[in-house]
Amino acid sequence: MFGDVPMVVLYNRYFDAIRDQAGCLPIPLPCTGAEDIDAYLALADGVMLTGSPANVHPSHFGQDVHDPSLPLDPLRDAMTLPLIRRVVELGMPLLAICRGLQEINVALGGSLHQAVQEVPGRGDHRGAKGKPGALTPERYADAHSITATAGGCLAAIIGSEPVTVNSVHGQGIDQLAPTARTEALAPDGQIEAISIASHAGFSLALQWHPEWQAGDNLVSQKLFFAFGSACRDWQARRAR
Amino acid sequence: MASKATTANPTAPDWRAEAARLQIDARAFINGRRVAARSGETFDVLSPIDGKLIARAARGRTEDIDDAVKAARAAYESGVWSRHAPAQRRRILLKWSEKIVAARDELALLETLDMGKPIRFSQTVDVHSAARCIAWYAEAIDKIYDEVAPTPASALALIRREPMGVIGAIVPWNYPMLMASWKLAPALAAGNSVVLKPSEKSPLTAMRLAELAVEAGLPPGVFNVVPGLGHEAGEALALHLDVDAIGFTGSTRVGRKMLEYAGRSNLKRVFNELGGKSANLVFADFAELDRAAATAAGSMFFNQGESCNAPSRLLVQESIADAFVERVLAQVPRYLPGDPLDPATVMGALVDAGQMRTVISYIESGKLEGATCVAGGTTARHDTGGFYVNPTVFDRVKNSMRIAREEIFGPVLSIIRFKDEAEAIRIANDSPYGLHAAVWSSNIDRALRVAGALRAGTVHVNSYDEDDMTVPFGGYKQSGNGRDKSLHAFDKYTELKTTWIRLAAK
């Protein structure tokens, strides 16, 4: 939803990364209603949750809206939160970016900071120093480093040396969901990646945007390739 | 659908606190006890008030439906209910009705949390109408006589009504308890066993109703509830070879499938109560235009417009149209959506995100097709995380537009202007639906003439929604077949048995 206009917007960078880096066929999933989730999942071998300018509604973690000027998307919440719980139940490959990471944490019972930049000790994670405007190279510029947790599944893909990432988010994980694991932290302590302990297969959620420079960034390439491999495994198992 | 609320309870509980305390058991109810789905799977039940997860309901599938049908069949064959004396069935059903009234607060709260209607109406309309419906059929069952045919003296022929066996009831989310009761009460009163599949959007009260029934003395297995998704549990029930009839209330799209499933399985009887696009005809000769306008808005926006019989096409005679539209618009602010748990709220949340999306899409379509949006047209209460749409009125709608032809199931009123009686009837009947209609006229000849000409199951004259349990409810054309309410509902859940007896001549 954009205000009262019902539309689904999908930035090319997401499906380009799925097609060109993961080697999979991207199928957009419109928020038609939770009753359709299984029908969509039957068509797919993996699920990627994209980022969005709209925040996860704070009602889902028991808070009031902190800044009413920021966009919300209750239609997406109503689709993705049950979708995540179902994907976890099935053990289907799951890659989540930015809002997607926040959705996973909320769907599984965690909570979010609504404005990370206002949390004492945390930096401003909104990109371009919080100036308004979207989708500019300045906003998606390298922002800070992250370090993958040694022995974790993110580290298994990208290693546990610090890498530099972009940062385009106002919300961020506060209380980690009980079944989620921290996979990476920013230097200021903000959780930058998680996986799901109760998920039987590939699950990885990233607070940054690997799709932005997917073709030119080795870390992004490794991440999408790993997700694509998990989807191909799922497809092979499904075919048997 | 149902009569309007009376007054809010002056000693109303703190509903937010009650909601926080509520322990919700969303497992199925089969053979007198709560059970999880055989697969162990569940589906999420989200509250449209704030979008939050409130329960994970048992996700019934073929095997669970099969368990429920087996229990229902065994109970039926045992005669523990089906051959129980009518007066004894009456006593148990009346006790059930009393238990529903006693559990009023809990049931009302569950209904409101589950589907978003205002708590005052859950209490005063849904709980009470459901209880009254069950009591009405209970009272009827030992007062109905069968027939003796006018045979020659050489024979005696009995025409008796027998229960049919196992009835499947599949009901919608707009009035979950009440729509269930319209099926359950006559089916059970007649001696049948029932398997109920509530909507996946509002499954919670159905299982509580079943628990209360067993507490009231209904033998286990006679009434079973299996929550689940339409294409899983609903389809399994409608395809089941040991189900004798299906009472379905819902969309015309799914009603078609019910008939297909019957054809593909055992030719079970299918009774469909489906969609509507009910026309509300206001003539210039009606003396109380203020009351007509208040009712046009009130019946439209009641239950957030989520009523199959909502008068969603308002046909107004041109000579009074401008003044009448103004009167209707003056009513709109009364129906601005509010917190469903606030006893003062009269319009609540739409049932879920998908329904809000549907309603918004229709509103957009109305604007694009050239109707004039004179009120609402927007979503509301964004701070809640729930699904709210402002009461919306389109003027200068053409009957060919989608907002005049298709059932929206949301708070969207389409006003169409007509010149004379003949044009009004033509427009009103130019619809695939024929559920309800209304005519407002102070000329009794016209009122009755138009009522006779309208192709609809119920025609209200100088009123709307004032009908009670004593009259049938159902539609012409693609609004369905068979009738809920009144003694005619027994026609659906009983078979006629002829017994022809030769009498020896002396």
XYZ file of C-alpha atoms in Angstrom:
746
model
C 0.000 0.000 0.000
C 1.149 3.521 -0.754
C -1.221 5.597 1.315
C -4.635 4.532 0.121
C -3.430 3.393 -3.283
C -3.319 -0.377 -3.411
C -0.157 -1.290 -5.290
C 2.791 -3.602 -5.068
C 6.158 -2.029 -5.816
C 9.208 -4.194 -6.419
C 12.548 -2.590 -7.088
C 14.409 -4.275 -9.970
C 17.546 -4.680 -7.897
C 15.852 -7.399 -5.821
C 14.790 -9.585 -8.693
C 17.951 -8.881 -10.697
C 19.982 -10.218 -7.775
C 17.809 -13.335 -7.544
C 18.099 -13.988 -11.246
C 21.716 -13.024 -11.870
C 23.427 -13.858 -8.562
C 21.268 -16.594 -7.041
C 20.508 -18.140 -10.428
C 16.835 -18.494 -9.609
C 13.616 -17.323 -11.234
C 12.073 -14.435 -9.291
C 8.296 -14.617 -8.847
C 6.788 -11.526 -7.190
C 4.476 -12.318 -4.294
C 1.703 -9.718 -3.933
C 0.065 -9.319 -0.533
C -3.248 -10.865 -1.502
C -4.019 -12.328 1.918
C -2.733 -14.932 4.330
C -5.123 -17.559 2.977
C -3.072 -17.659 -0.234
C 0.272 -18.341 1.429
C 0.376 -22.077 0.825
C -0.677 -21.680 -2.790
C 2.227 -19.280 -3.390
C 4.686 -21.465 -1.516
C 3.695 -24.447 -3.645
C 4.988 -22.506 -6.670
C 8.338 -21.640 -5.136
C 11.561 -23.171 -3.874
C 12.521 -20.368 -1.560
C 11.306 -17.073 -0.167
C 13.078 -13.717 -0.155
C 11.643 -10.887 1.900
C 12.611 -7.512 0.480
C 13.207 -4.196 2.140
C 10.634 -1.422 2.043
C 10.292 2.255 2.921
C 7.398 1.201 5.194
C 8.016 0.136 8.782
C 6.695 -2.972 10.531
C 3.685 -1.805 12.526
C 4.704 -1.454 16.193
C 1.384 -2.988 17.327
C 2.957 -6.338 16.513
C 5.512 -5.855 19.270
C 3.237 -4.055 21.668
C 4.270 -0.450 21.094
C 2.586 2.711 19.883
C 3.765 4.388 16.692
C 6.789 6.518 17.568
C 6.826 8.742 14.468
C 3.477 8.854 12.619
C 5.103 10.592 9.633
C 6.868 7.375 8.612
C 5.048 4.993 6.258
C 3.430 1.749 7.438
C 2.113 -1.191 5.453
C -0.491 -3.230 7.327
C -1.299 -5.279 4.208
C 2.281 -6.470 4.013
C 2.434 -7.168 7.755
C -0.709 -9.287 7.463
C 0.886 -11.354 4.714
C 4.515 -11.632 5.746
C 4.192 -12.370 9.461
C 2.059 -15.532 8.942
C 4.179 -16.321 5.855
C 7.347 -16.349 7.945
C 5.812 -18.632 10.570
C 4.692 -20.998 7.815
C 8.084 -20.969 6.059
C 9.760 -21.798 9.363
C 7.290 -24.656 9.893
C 8.130 -26.034 6.442
C 11.884 -25.416 6.645
C 11.860 -23.704 3.253
C 14.880 -21.529 2.257
C 14.428 -18.007 3.546
C 16.488 -14.910 2.807
C 15.402 -11.620 4.300
C 16.660 -8.123 3.703
C 16.195 -5.054 5.922
C 12.433 -4.920 6.660
C 12.441 -8.661 6.083
C 14.880 -9.168 8.964
C 12.703 -6.983 11.172
C 9.603 -8.937 10.145
C 11.233 -12.242 11.042
C 12.219 -10.984 14.459
C 8.693 -9.682 15.095
C 6.921 -12.719 13.620
C 8.829 -14.957 16.016
C 8.138 -12.836 19.089
C 10.964 -10.304 19.204
C 10.739 -6.513 19.243
C 12.276 -3.560 17.379
C 13.758 -0.200 18.185
C 11.597 2.175 16.174
C 14.439 4.684 15.813
C 17.873 3.128 16.235
C 19.479 6.562 15.946
C 17.757 7.586 19.192
C 19.055 4.630 21.183
C 21.967 5.769 23.417
C 25.276 4.525 22.056
C 23.931 3.600 18.635
C 24.850 5.370 15.431
C 22.513 6.707 12.761
C 21.758 3.737 10.528
C 19.478 5.551 8.083
C 22.002 6.322 5.363
C 22.845 9.763 3.976
C 22.916 10.914 7.614
C 19.147 10.613 7.846
C 18.460 13.212 5.162
C 15.180 12.549 3.356
C 15.119 11.090 -0.157
C 15.507 7.529 -1.290
C 17.330 5.223 -3.667
C 20.377 7.402 -4.203
C 23.965 6.110 -4.286
C 24.671 8.441 -1.382
C 22.020 6.723 0.722
C 23.360 3.275 -0.123
C 27.044 4.169 0.304
C 29.320 2.077 2.525
C 28.296 2.981 6.072
C 29.879 0.773 8.690
C 31.455 -2.604 9.197
C 29.795 -5.772 10.444
C 31.413 -8.848 11.901
C 29.814 -12.229 11.399
C 29.585 -14.409 14.510
C 32.302 -17.031 14.363
C 30.879 -20.483 13.766
C 27.555 -19.067 12.590
C 25.915 -19.732 9.260
C 26.644 -16.227 7.948
C 30.325 -16.681 8.788
C 30.251 -19.989 6.917
C 29.331 -18.008 3.786
C 31.311 -14.768 4.099
C 33.867 -15.524 6.786
C 34.200 -13.818 10.161
C 36.491 -10.938 9.160
C 34.781 -7.525 9.345
C 33.195 -6.396 6.063
C 31.777 -3.014 5.156
C 28.073 -2.709 4.365
C 25.535 -0.042 3.521
C 22.874 0.916 6.066
C 19.402 2.216 5.234
C 17.151 1.578 8.200
C 15.479 3.436 11.034
C 13.978 0.399 12.781
C 16.306 -2.281 14.097
C 16.220 -5.316 16.360
C 15.790 -4.625 20.066
C 14.764 -7.851 21.840
C 15.922 -10.784 19.751
C 13.165 -13.354 19.128
C 13.563 -16.462 21.329
C 14.207 -18.776 18.375
C 16.510 -16.379 16.487
C 20.333 -16.361 16.608
C 22.571 -13.350 16.159
C 24.706 -13.816 13.042
C 26.420 -10.421 12.873
C 26.810 -7.202 14.841
C 27.712 -3.634 13.908
C 30.492 -1.939 15.934
C 27.838 -0.043 17.900
C 26.217 -3.324 18.986
C 23.243 -3.221 16.622
C 22.243 -6.678 15.386
C 22.931 -6.775 11.648
C 22.064 -10.377 10.742
C 20.131 -13.258 12.250
C 19.142 -16.821 11.461
C 16.360 -18.971 12.890
C 17.276 -21.837 15.212
C 13.883 -23.515 14.801
C 14.179 -23.464 11.004
C 15.384 -26.818 9.679
C 17.060 -25.445 6.534
C 18.612 -22.241 5.185
C 17.460 -19.092 6.939
C 19.357 -15.840 6.907
C 18.226 -12.292 7.505
C 20.361 -9.217 6.823
C 19.810 -5.681 8.031
C 21.816 -4.201 5.140
C 21.027 -4.248 1.422
C 23.172 -6.786 -0.445
C 20.979 -6.375 -3.527
C 22.078 -2.768 -4.030
C 25.472 -3.603 -5.513
C 24.920 -7.334 -5.903
C 26.928 -7.636 -9.116
C 29.978 -5.716 -7.873
C 30.214 -6.915 -4.316
C 31.794 -10.224 -3.430
C 29.923 -10.510 -0.130
C 26.578 -9.956 -1.876
C 27.460 -12.483 -4.552
C 28.312 -15.131 -1.960
C 25.091 -14.498 -0.066
C 22.817 -14.750 -3.084
C 24.674 -17.770 -4.392
C 24.246 -19.537 -1.041
C 20.528 -18.764 -1.061
C 20.246 -19.999 -4.669
C 21.995 -23.251 -3.734
C 19.556 -23.792 -0.865
C 16.649 -23.202 -3.254
C 18.065 -25.681 -5.749
C 18.429 -28.265 -2.975
C 14.820 -27.670 -2.002
C 13.729 -28.034 -5.616
C 15.661 -31.295 -5.972
C 14.115 -32.699 -2.791
C 10.672 -31.616 -3.913
C 11.128 -33.338 -7.272
C 11.904 -36.664 -5.616
C -29.068 -9.206 8.757
C -30.095 -8.724 12.321
C -31.880 -6.087 14.285
C -29.902 -3.182 15.605
C -28.485 -2.986 19.058
C -30.429 -1.685 21.955
C -28.320 -0.058 24.642
C -24.784 -0.780 25.781
C -24.447 -2.572 29.083
C -24.004 0.064 31.804
C -21.821 -2.308 33.831
C -19.643 -3.182 30.865
C -16.342 -4.854 31.714
C -12.985 -3.341 30.829
C -12.671 -5.125 27.507
C -8.962 -4.462 27.006
C -8.198 -6.049 30.361
C -10.564 -8.934 29.633
C -8.879 -9.467 26.271
C -5.442 -9.598 27.895
C -6.704 -12.229 30.351
C -8.441 -14.373 27.755
C -7.033 -17.879 27.278
C -7.965 -18.965 23.765
C -8.233 -22.652 22.939
C -8.413 -22.934 19.157
C -8.327 -26.714 18.845
C -11.058 -28.609 17.055
C -14.021 -30.131 18.891
C -14.660 -33.712 17.812
C -16.760 -36.336 19.575
C -17.180 -34.227 22.675
C -13.599 -33.181 23.248
C -10.926 -30.753 22.139
C -8.315 -32.172 19.794
C -5.393 -30.799 17.801
C -5.315 -31.448 14.068
C -3.963 -34.926 13.301
C -1.038 -33.352 11.452
C -0.319 -31.130 14.436
C -0.481 -28.167 12.065
C -2.115 -24.858 12.856
C -3.000 -21.640 11.086
C -2.590 -18.114 12.416
C -5.645 -16.279 13.706
C -4.958 -12.533 13.488
C -7.108 -9.874 15.083
C -8.137 -7.143 12.631
C -8.324 -4.710 15.557
C -4.522 -4.343 15.551
C -3.295 -7.052 13.177
C -1.899 -9.115 16.055
C -1.683 -12.876 16.327
C -4.294 -14.009 18.880
C -4.357 -17.777 18.419
C -3.074 -20.613 16.310
C -6.054 -22.715 15.326
C -6.044 -26.410 14.517
C -5.590 -26.759 10.783
C -8.160 -29.450 10.011
C -7.727 -31.452 6.835
C -9.319 -34.508 5.246
C -8.375 -36.845 8.096
C -9.796 -34.520 10.764
C -13.010 -33.999 8.795
C -13.206 -37.757 8.469
C -12.895 -38.190 12.244
C -15.659 -35.647 12.785
C -17.986 -37.193 10.203
C -17.422 -40.654 11.672
C -18.277 -39.357 15.148
C -21.345 -37.602 13.793
C -22.498 -40.694 11.918
C -21.965 -42.964 14.908
C -23.982 -40.619 17.115
C -26.721 -40.443 14.517
C -26.945 -44.205 14.063
C -26.964 -44.802 17.812
C -30.182 -42.806 18.076
C -28.852 -41.032 21.155
C -30.044 -37.761 19.632
C -31.774 -38.612 16.360
C -34.376 -40.791 18.087
C -34.544 -38.754 21.272
C -38.087 -37.490 21.907
C -38.637 -34.014 20.484
C -39.547 -32.654 23.921
C -36.229 -33.919 25.292
C -34.309 -32.382 22.429
C -36.145 -29.169 23.127
C -35.039 -29.152 26.781
C -31.371 -29.662 25.918
C -31.368 -27.029 23.180
C -33.061 -24.522 25.492
C -30.437 -25.169 28.126
C -27.760 -24.622 25.494
C -29.332 -21.315 24.567
C -29.272 -20.257 28.232
C -25.605 -21.207 28.518
C -24.798 -19.067 25.504
C -26.459 -16.074 27.139
C -24.595 -16.796 30.377
C -21.272 -16.864 28.474
C -22.182 -13.635 26.720
C -19.127 -11.587 27.661
C -16.599 -14.234 26.695
C -18.297 -15.071 23.405
C -18.758 -11.423 22.473
C -15.122 -10.655 23.217
C -13.896 -13.615 21.166
C -16.089 -12.553 18.254
C -14.865 -8.965 18.372
C -11.189 -9.907 18.688
C -11.544 -12.432 15.902
C -13.382 -10.397 13.251
C -13.365 -6.783 14.372
C -17.026 -5.925 14.925
C -17.891 -3.504 17.732
C -18.175 -5.181 21.123
C -21.597 -3.633 21.768
C -23.004 -5.437 18.743
C -21.199 -8.707 19.485
C -23.040 -8.678 22.780
C -26.418 -7.291 21.876
C -26.799 -8.666 18.371
C -24.557 -11.681 17.772
C -24.671 -13.499 21.108
C -28.316 -12.789 21.727
C -29.499 -13.538 18.217
C -27.605 -16.825 18.210
C -29.111 -17.834 21.551
C -32.576 -16.726 20.422
C -32.260 -18.677 17.179
C -31.426 -21.891 19.047
C -34.280 -21.322 21.489
C -36.699 -20.632 18.639
C -36.005 -23.966 16.929
C -35.998 -25.749 20.274
C -39.468 -24.402 20.964
C -40.667 -25.386 17.509
C -39.556 -28.985 17.483
C -42.278 -30.486 19.693
C -45.020 -28.438 18.093
C -44.701 -29.488 14.479
C -47.047 -32.191 13.253
C -46.586 -34.426 10.249
C -49.231 -35.310 7.642
C -51.711 -37.988 6.818
C -52.529 -38.130 3.105
C -56.110 -38.021 1.773
C -56.099 -41.652 0.652
C -59.029 -43.956 -0.137
C -60.365 -45.947 2.819
C -58.339 -48.943 1.690
C -55.092 -47.303 2.660
C -53.426 -45.113 5.252
C -50.512 -42.979 4.137
C -48.188 -41.166 6.528
C -46.003 -38.360 5.328
C -43.356 -37.866 7.965
C -40.270 -35.742 8.258
C -37.176 -37.632 9.249
C -33.773 -36.235 10.082
C -31.416 -36.541 7.176
C -28.289 -37.829 8.896
C -25.020 -35.913 8.973
C -25.184 -32.251 8.000
C -22.088 -30.271 7.067
C -22.303 -26.569 7.885
C -19.793 -24.156 6.368
C -20.245 -20.621 7.605
C -18.713 -17.203 7.017
C -16.866 -14.721 9.181
C -19.246 -11.766 9.166
C -21.607 -13.076 11.881
C -19.739 -16.234 12.893
C -21.985 -17.422 15.725
C -25.235 -16.254 14.225
C -24.668 -17.761 10.786
C -23.600 -21.011 12.460
C -26.773 -20.968 14.578
C -29.006 -20.472 11.559
C -27.692 -23.826 10.268
C -27.110 -25.686 13.522
C -30.342 -24.918 15.282
C -32.801 -26.359 12.736
C -30.428 -29.191 11.778
C -29.930 -30.307 15.392
C -33.535 -29.674 16.416
C -34.644 -32.009 13.630
C -32.405 -34.760 15.038
C -29.406 -34.592 12.725
C -25.744 -34.694 13.630
C -23.630 -31.745 12.459
C -20.035 -31.078 11.452
C -19.362 -27.337 11.420
C -16.452 -25.757 9.539
C -16.159 -22.132 10.648
C -14.362 -19.579 8.491
C -10.586 -19.536 8.898
C -10.954 -15.798 9.465
C -13.148 -16.245 12.553
C -12.953 -19.784 13.933
C -12.873 -19.114 17.663
C -16.468 -18.903 18.905
C -17.632 -22.040 17.071
C -15.669 -24.390 19.303
C -16.948 -22.636 22.419
C -20.516 -23.031 21.158
C -19.904 -26.765 20.810
C -18.454 -27.043 24.307
C -21.488 -25.258 25.739
C -23.793 -27.592 23.802
C -22.188 -30.658 25.363
C -22.344 -29.014 28.800
C -26.064 -28.526 28.191
C -26.495 -32.237 27.546
C -26.044 -32.638 23.802
C -24.476 -36.100 23.438
C -20.836 -36.156 22.258
C -20.454 -36.610 18.520
C -23.762 -34.954 17.642
C -22.133 -31.565 17.064
C -18.486 -31.336 15.959
C -16.390 -28.379 14.880
C -13.322 -28.589 12.652
C -11.541 -25.307 11.949
C -9.395 -25.170 8.841
C -8.904 -23.555 5.483
C -11.647 -23.541 2.871
C -9.724 -25.484 0.264
C -8.660 -28.079 2.833
C -11.257 -28.679 5.567
C -14.156 -27.060 3.690
C -13.504 -28.962 0.505
C -13.042 -32.239 2.402
C -16.396 -31.777 4.120
C -18.223 -30.876 0.912
C -16.684 -33.862 -0.898
C -17.300 -36.332 1.938
C -19.279 -39.381 0.871
C -20.986 -39.780 4.232
C -22.315 -36.229 4.561
C -25.982 -35.956 3.574
C -26.319 -32.223 3.098
C -24.262 -29.050 3.167
C -25.595 -25.788 4.509
C -23.245 -23.133 3.174
C -23.215 -19.394 3.683
C -20.533 -17.440 1.871
C -19.509 -16.080 -1.476
C -21.171 -17.004 -4.747
C -17.745 -18.108 -6.007
C -17.455 -20.768 -3.296
C -21.172 -21.597 -3.511
C -20.589 -22.756 -7.072
C -17.846 -25.049 -5.816
C -20.206 -26.530 -3.238
C -22.488 -27.641 -6.057
C -19.535 -29.066 -7.978
C -18.319 -30.994 -4.929
C -21.787 -32.489 -4.460
C -21.849 -33.504 -8.117
C -18.404 -35.036 -7.876
C -19.202 -36.981 -4.710
C -22.536 -38.290 -3.435
C -25.065 -35.738 -4.696
C -25.484 -34.466 -1.173
C -28.058 -31.708 -0.937
C -26.478 -28.280 -1.152
C -28.165 -25.221 0.300
C -26.368 -22.009 -0.488
C -26.892 -18.609 1.068
C -24.617 -16.429 -1.042
C -23.858 -12.893 -2.038
C -26.072 -9.918 -2.561
C -26.180 -6.464 -4.059
C -29.466 -5.507 -2.499
C -31.363 -2.568 -3.937
C -32.988 -0.030 -1.638
C -35.608 1.971 -3.580
C -36.638 5.359 -2.214
C -39.581 7.056 -3.956
C -40.329 10.748 -3.803
C -43.751 10.036 -2.333
C -42.366 8.627 0.906
C -43.302 10.851 3.833
C -40.402 10.217 6.242
C -37.270 10.826 4.225
C -35.148 11.398 7.330
C -35.934 7.908 8.598
C -35.343 6.444 5.151
C -31.936 8.163 4.945
C -30.932 7.083 8.456
C -31.845 3.496 7.642
C -30.137 3.581 4.239
C -26.886 4.556 5.929
C -27.396 2.525 9.107
C -28.166 -0.776 7.402
C -25.345 -0.231 4.924
C -22.633 0.560 7.459
C -23.818 -1.867 10.141
C -21.185 -4.583 10.654
C -18.720 -2.496 8.563
C -20.834 -3.250 5.498
C -19.917 -6.922 5.838
C -23.471 -8.225 5.506
C -24.747 -10.318 2.617
C -28.007 -8.385 2.679
C -26.480 -4.911 3.061
C -28.527 -2.422 0.994
C -25.480 -1.512 -1.062
C -27.371 -0.057 -4.028
C -29.412 2.942 -2.965
C -31.865 3.849 -5.743
C -33.302 7.328 -5.272
C -35.942 9.058 -7.374
C -34.385 11.967 -9.237
C -36.816 14.619 -8.013
C -35.610 14.170 -4.405
C -32.120 12.863 -5.073
C -30.034 15.917 -4.160
C -31.876 16.482 -0.910
C -31.852 12.792 -0.055
C -28.137 12.357 -0.719
C -27.525 15.274 1.620
C -29.552 13.528 4.323
C -27.569 10.317 3.822
C -24.263 12.208 4.002
C -25.366 13.811 7.253
C -25.485 10.282 8.738
C -21.958 9.314 7.670
C -19.994 10.826 10.600
C -21.879 8.533 13.015
C -20.179 5.573 11.368
C -16.535 6.615 11.434
C -14.576 3.555 12.514
C -13.490 3.305 16.119
C -11.860 0.848 18.503
C -14.055 -2.292 18.398
C -13.402 -2.859 22.106
C -14.815 0.570 22.998
C -18.509 0.116 23.881
C -19.293 3.442 22.164
C -17.990 2.287 18.764
C -20.578 1.564 16.078
C -18.268 0.679 13.196
C -15.181 -1.456 13.753
C -12.444 -3.104 11.697
C -12.768 -5.039 8.464
C -12.091 -8.717 8.977
C -8.540 -8.796 7.618
C -5.945 -7.188 5.407
C -7.209 -9.001 2.331
C -10.719 -7.644 2.822
C -9.360 -4.127 3.266
C -7.393 -4.549 0.051
C -10.542 -5.729 -1.751
C -12.590 -2.805 -0.483
C -9.911 -0.256 -1.392
C -9.653 -1.765 -4.857
C -13.412 -1.367 -5.347
C -13.242 2.214 -4.155
C -10.479 2.884 -6.668
C -12.522 1.198 -9.391
C -15.545 3.381 -8.559
C -13.416 6.493 -8.923
C -11.893 5.313 -12.209
C -15.272 4.365 -13.668
C -16.541 7.878 -13.054
C -18.737 7.651 -9.971
C -18.524 10.618 -7.604
C -17.018 9.775 -4.230
C -18.925 12.076 -1.855
C -17.801 10.564 1.460
C -14.929 8.461 2.746
C -12.936 6.527 0.201
C -9.932 6.171 2.471
C -8.477 3.856 5.088
C -8.412 4.935 8.719
C -6.846 4.406 12.146
C -3.377 3.699 10.760
C -1.853 4.007 14.219
C -3.552 0.777 15.313
C -2.030 -1.718 12.881
C -5.585 -2.894 12.141
C -7.789 -2.751 9.053
C -10.215 0.145 8.928
C -11.988 1.880 6.066
C -14.025 5.053 6.385
C -17.727 4.871 5.494
C -17.787 5.575 1.791
C -20.575 6.920 -0.422
C -20.547 7.094 -4.202
C -23.153 9.254 -5.942
C -24.151 9.155 -9.617
C -23.273 5.501 -9.922
C -24.306 3.684 -13.086
C -25.706 0.212 -12.592
C -23.141 -1.092 -15.080
C -20.197 -0.108 -12.846
C -18.390 -2.747 -10.829
C -19.346 -1.006 -7.575
C -23.013 -1.537 -8.522
C -22.689 -5.074 -9.847
C -20.281 -6.817 -7.505
C -20.593 -7.505 -3.821
C -17.944 -5.412 -2.027
C -18.542 -6.573 1.555
C -17.333 -3.325 3.026
C -18.706 0.087 3.963
C -19.302 1.334 0.425
C -22.705 2.668 -0.618
C -23.520 3.201 -4.299
C -26.277 5.712 -5.056
C -28.112 5.361 -8.363
C -30.729 7.878 -9.477
C -33.914 6.797 -11.260
C -36.737 8.625 -13.052
C -39.801 6.505 -12.477
C -41.089 3.265 -11.015
C -40.490 1.194 -14.151
C -36.857 2.294 -14.356
C -36.351 1.646 -10.634
C -37.620 -1.919 -10.950
C -35.535 -2.516 -14.057
C -32.328 -1.315 -12.382
C -33.055 -3.174 -9.145
C -33.610 -6.462 -10.970
C -30.627 -5.968 -13.291
C -28.283 -7.877 -10.999
C -26.985 -11.421 -10.798
C -28.103 -11.369 -7.166
C -31.531 -11.379 -5.551
C -31.158 -11.533 -1.797
C -32.909 -8.560 -0.237
C -34.490 -5.358 -1.470
C -36.490 -2.523 0.002
C -39.087 -0.074 -1.200
C -39.915 3.174 0.560
C -43.231 4.697 -0.507
C -46.270 6.109 1.257
C -48.468 4.847 -1.572
C -49.528 1.332 -0.552
C -50.422 0.372 -4.100
C -46.987 1.316 -5.343
C -45.214 -0.281 -2.381
C -46.927 -3.616 -2.916
C -46.661 -3.437 -6.707
C -42.913 -2.825 -6.523
C -42.432 -5.418 -3.773
C -44.121 -7.930 -6.042
C -41.953 -7.019 -9.012
C -38.602 -7.206 -7.199
C -36.741 -10.470 -7.705
C -35.459 -10.918 -4.166
C -35.976 -13.371 -1.315
C -36.981 -10.652 1.125
C -38.452 -7.250 0.319
C -38.627 -4.730 3.135
C -41.283 -2.045 2.913
C -40.604 1.287 4.582
C -37.929 -0.364 6.727
C -34.803 -2.475 6.494
C -33.411 -5.295 8.625
C -36.434 -5.458 10.923
C -37.307 -9.052 10.007
C -37.052 -11.676 12.770
C -36.745 -15.473 13.184
C -40.299 -16.097 11.989
C -39.558 -15.405 8.310
C -37.310 -17.144 5.780
C -33.970 -15.673 4.728
C -32.395 -16.544 1.404
C -32.098 -15.502 -2.173
C -33.249 -15.661 -5.739
C -30.827 -16.124 -8.629
C -27.136 -16.273 -7.722
C -27.889 -15.365 -4.117
C -28.512 -19.042 -3.478
C -31.205 -21.593 -2.788
C -33.020 -22.883 0.260
C -33.898 -20.684 3.190
C -32.443 -20.077 6.626
C -34.686 -19.027 9.545
C -38.394 -19.815 10.056
C -39.938 -23.288 9.923
C -38.938 -23.468 6.260
C -35.342 -24.125 7.357
C -36.464 -27.619 8.380
C -37.096 -28.347 4.694
C -33.335 -28.425 4.173
C -32.410 -30.774 6.975
C -35.218 -33.337 6.818
C -36.291 -35.954 4.298
C -39.937 -36.660 3.579
C -40.792 -40.297 4.278
C -43.975 -41.737 2.821
C -45.362 -44.812 4.474
C -48.243 -46.320 2.446
C -50.232 -48.888 4.377
C -52.796 -51.157 2.784
C -55.822 -51.626 5.009
C -57.749 -54.872 4.607
C -61.454 -54.485 3.772
C -63.717 -56.096 6.346
